[in-house]
């Protein structure tokens, strides 16, 4: 109880000025009151007045506040924003869990999002997940002489074997490329021991690319080996053939050198056999006459002249030597022909030292007969 306005009578607190409450007043004990509000209002911080929820700090809302009929504040957002998890603050939709998008989220003006993917992926059926890889190879991004390989989120271009470049630009390989490797081939006379005999004939130098093999002729020009010898890749002699050991993707020098030694040995034998037309020295080749002109001579005659030696019957065999690399040096023998080279020599007073090839290694043939035989080997119309 509290003292009334007449200062004489004790009265209930709520009976005096409604206990200071703007709405309902409830007596508590003898001298206290509790103010209460209608269902749609709440007490102000002073605990006396009843106010709408939105009148206190905008109901805690970051944007629009709406009073409910149960004394709570309902926060509202502009069309382009959404309520955060606290139900108070308005934020862009993409700020909440990336809008549900697995990759790129774009806020729209109506409060929704649009999910999109990197150029290497496609949007899935749920319009939120980028779960389908784009096959960039379908657009043919690589060079015409390259292979395109698709991978998740990317792709790669690799030039075909026989071409080099970054895959977007591929240039046909040439024998003069830095990556090409050479192989020298020679025919030498067989001698006793391991020392190579005299050089009888220099075969064209072989040059290897990743997919092509060239020969460099005496005129300094390069020719594809198949243009000169169409059956070169198919020719295999005995059990000496081997699979293609060259690879455009082998770059370690030690590995390339090993491959070169294997190919050089095999191909020098092939080239020698094709040049000698399988077991004959009668093949005519162009040779210098010594007077600034050229003349057709048989391989046997050229070899006898280069050996500059008397090789009586049964003569000596011809050995194929090879040397990987641009310089001749420690050449290695790879094959020995079964036929033999026989040469006869004669010193003439007016001519000097003359060497002629004894085609059949005939021990009974005389020098005049050799001259007739040599002349018979020349093609018709050849100037002697």
PDB file of N, CA and C in Angstrom, residues 58 60-66 74-93 95-96 109-112:
ATOM      1  N   UNK A  58      13.770   0.894 -34.828  1.00  0.00           N
ATOM      2  CA  UNK A  58      13.264   0.305 -36.086  1.00  0.00           C
ATOM      3  C   UNK A  58      13.096  -1.196 -35.967  1.00  0.00           C
ATOM      4  N   UNK A  60      15.008  -3.222 -34.792  1.00  0.00           N
ATOM      5  CA  UNK A  60      16.250  -3.962 -35.055  1.00  0.00           C
ATOM      6  C   UNK A  60      16.468  -4.265 -36.533  1.00  0.00           C
ATOM      7  N   UNK A  61      15.551  -3.788 -37.368  1.00  0.00           N
ATOM      8  CA  UNK A  61      15.648  -4.080 -38.802  1.00  0.00           C
ATOM      9  C   UNK A  61      16.626  -3.124 -39.484  1.00  0.00           C
ATOM     10  N   UNK A  62      17.353  -3.656 -40.477  1.00  0.00           N
ATOM     11  CA  UNK A  62      18.284  -2.817 -41.233  1.00  0.00           C
ATOM     12  C   UNK A  62      17.560  -1.983 -42.263  1.00  0.00           C
ATOM     13  N   UNK A  63      16.387  -2.404 -42.652  1.00  0.00           N
ATOM     14  CA  UNK A  63      15.626  -1.672 -43.659  1.00  0.00           C
ATOM     15  C   UNK A  63      14.207  -1.406 -43.160  1.00  0.00           C
ATOM     16  N   UNK A  64      13.201  -2.016 -43.738  1.00  0.00           N
ATOM     17  CA  UNK A  64      11.811  -1.740 -43.379  1.00  0.00           C
ATOM     18  C   UNK A  64      11.382  -2.605 -42.199  1.00  0.00           C
ATOM     19  N   UNK A  65      10.643  -1.960 -41.257  1.00  0.00           N
ATOM     20  CA  UNK A  65      10.118  -2.679 -40.091  1.00  0.00           C
ATOM     21  C   UNK A  65       8.585  -2.658 -40.156  1.00  0.00           C
ATOM     22  N   UNK A  66       7.979  -3.795 -39.903  1.00  0.00           N
ATOM     23  CA  UNK A  66       6.515  -3.902 -39.911  1.00  0.00           C
ATOM     24  C   UNK A  66       6.078  -4.493 -38.591  1.00  0.00           C
ATOM     25  N   UNK A  74       8.485  -7.324 -37.690  1.00  0.00           N
ATOM     26  CA  UNK A  74       8.782  -8.138 -38.883  1.00  0.00           C
ATOM     27  C   UNK A  74       9.616  -7.285 -39.828  1.00  0.00           C
ATOM     28  N   UNK A  75      10.848  -7.743 -40.055  1.00  0.00           N
ATOM     29  CA  UNK A  75      11.752  -6.983 -40.926  1.00  0.00           C
ATOM     30  C   UNK A  75      11.481  -7.334 -42.384  1.00  0.00           C
ATOM     31  N   UNK A  76      11.477  -6.330 -43.209  1.00  0.00           N
ATOM     32  CA  UNK A  76      11.252  -6.481 -44.637  1.00  0.00           C
ATOM     33  C   UNK A  76      12.452  -5.899 -45.402  1.00  0.00           C
ATOM     34  N   UNK A  77      12.659  -6.419 -46.589  1.00  0.00           N
ATOM     35  CA  UNK A  77      13.805  -5.984 -47.393  1.00  0.00           C
ATOM     36  C   UNK A  77      13.340  -5.470 -48.741  1.00  0.00           C
ATOM     37  N   UNK A  78      14.150  -4.627 -49.371  1.00  0.00           N
ATOM     38  CA  UNK A  78      13.846  -4.207 -50.743  1.00  0.00           C
ATOM     39  C   UNK A  78      13.855  -5.431 -51.665  1.00  0.00           C
ATOM     40  N   UNK A  79      13.325  -5.254 -52.839  1.00  0.00           N
ATOM     41  CA  UNK A  79      13.162  -6.373 -53.766  1.00  0.00           C
ATOM     42  C   UNK A  79      14.485  -7.043 -54.119  1.00  0.00           C
ATOM     43  N   UNK A  80      15.579  -6.265 -54.121  1.00  0.00           N
ATOM     44  CA  UNK A  80      16.855  -6.841 -54.563  1.00  0.00           C
ATOM     45  C   UNK A  80      17.637  -7.490 -53.420  1.00  0.00           C
ATOM     46  N   UNK A  81      17.105  -7.409 -52.164  1.00  0.00           N
ATOM     47  CA  UNK A  81      17.805  -7.965 -51.015  1.00  0.00           C
ATOM     48  C   UNK A  81      16.968  -9.047 -50.334  1.00  0.00           C
ATOM     49  N   UNK A  82      17.621  -9.813 -49.472  1.00  0.00           N
ATOM     50  CA  UNK A  82      16.944 -10.863 -48.705  1.00  0.00           C
ATOM     51  C   UNK A  82      17.389 -10.755 -47.259  1.00  0.00           C
ATOM     52  N   UNK A  83      16.548 -11.319 -46.345  1.00  0.00           N
ATOM     53  CA  UNK A  83      16.893 -11.318 -44.925  1.00  0.00           C
ATOM     54  C   UNK A  83      18.021 -12.313 -44.650  1.00  0.00           C
ATOM     55  N   UNK A  84      18.929 -11.869 -43.801  1.00  0.00           N
ATOM     56  CA  UNK A  84      19.994 -12.766 -43.386  1.00  0.00           C
ATOM     57  C   UNK A  84      19.445 -13.751 -42.365  1.00  0.00           C
ATOM     58  N   UNK A  85      20.276 -14.631 -41.891  1.00  0.00           N
ATOM     59  CA  UNK A  85      19.832 -15.660 -40.954  1.00  0.00           C
ATOM     60  C   UNK A  85      19.371 -15.081 -39.623  1.00  0.00           C
ATOM     61  N   UNK A  86      19.757 -13.825 -39.301  1.00  0.00           N
ATOM     62  CA  UNK A  86      19.304 -13.199 -38.045  1.00  0.00           C
ATOM     63  C   UNK A  86      17.927 -12.590 -38.171  1.00  0.00           C
ATOM     64  N   UNK A  87      17.355 -12.671 -39.397  1.00  0.00           N
ATOM     65  CA  UNK A  87      16.013 -12.122 -39.670  1.00  0.00           C
ATOM     66  C   UNK A  87      15.916 -10.632 -39.391  1.00  0.00           C
ATOM     67  N   UNK A  88      17.025  -9.949 -39.390  1.00  0.00           N
ATOM     68  CA  UNK A  88      17.057  -8.521 -39.122  1.00  0.00           C
ATOM     69  C   UNK A  88      17.690  -7.734 -40.277  1.00  0.00           C
ATOM     70  N   UNK A  89      18.818  -8.236 -40.736  1.00  0.00           N
ATOM     71  CA  UNK A  89      19.583  -7.492 -41.732  1.00  0.00           C
ATOM     72  C   UNK A  89      19.262  -7.952 -43.148  1.00  0.00           C
ATOM     73  N   UNK A  90      19.202  -6.985 -44.047  1.00  0.00           N
ATOM     74  CA  UNK A  90      18.977  -7.274 -45.464  1.00  0.00           C
ATOM     75  C   UNK A  90      20.328  -7.319 -46.181  1.00  0.00           C
ATOM     76  N   UNK A  91      20.564  -8.390 -46.894  1.00  0.00           N
ATOM     77  CA  UNK A  91      21.842  -8.585 -47.585  1.00  0.00           C
ATOM     78  C   UNK A  91      21.581  -9.063 -49.007  1.00  0.00           C
ATOM     79  N   UNK A  92      22.572  -8.939 -49.918  1.00  0.00           N
ATOM     80  CA  UNK A  92      22.411  -9.491 -51.265  1.00  0.00           C
ATOM     81  C   UNK A  92      22.278 -11.015 -51.186  1.00  0.00           C
ATOM     82  N   UNK A  93      21.496 -11.626 -52.037  1.00  0.00           N
ATOM     83  CA  UNK A  93      21.295 -13.080 -51.992  1.00  0.00           C
ATOM     84  C   UNK A  93      22.604 -13.867 -52.126  1.00  0.00           C
ATOM     85  N   UNK A  95      25.423 -13.232 -50.987  1.00  0.00           N
ATOM     86  CA  UNK A  95      26.259 -13.203 -49.789  1.00  0.00           C
ATOM     87  C   UNK A  95      25.932 -14.346 -48.843  1.00  0.00           C
ATOM     88  N   UNK A  96      24.858 -15.034 -49.094  1.00  0.00           N
ATOM     89  CA  UNK A  96      24.472 -16.164 -48.247  1.00  0.00           C
ATOM     90  C   UNK A  96      24.788 -17.461 -48.985  1.00  0.00           C
ATOM     91  N   UNK A 109      17.874  -8.097 -59.622  1.00  0.00           N
ATOM     92  CA  UNK A 109      17.096  -7.016 -59.019  1.00  0.00           C
ATOM     93  C   UNK A 109      15.875  -7.513 -58.269  1.00  0.00           C
ATOM     94  N   UNK A 110      15.428  -8.718 -58.546  1.00  0.00           N
ATOM     95  CA  UNK A 110      14.223  -9.233 -57.873  1.00  0.00           C
ATOM     96  C   UNK A 110      14.551 -10.073 -56.650  1.00  0.00           C
ATOM     97  N   UNK A 111      15.806  -9.979 -56.178  1.00  0.00           N
ATOM     98  CA  UNK A 111      16.162 -10.715 -54.972  1.00  0.00           C
ATOM     99  C   UNK A 111      16.531 -12.158 -55.218  1.00  0.00           C
ATOM    100  N   UNK A 112      16.639 -12.557 -56.451  1.00  0.00           N
ATOM    101  CA  UNK A 112      17.063 -13.917 -56.776  1.00  0.00           C
ATOM    102  C   UNK A 112      18.490 -13.882 -57.304  1.00  0.00           C
TER     103      UNK A 112
END
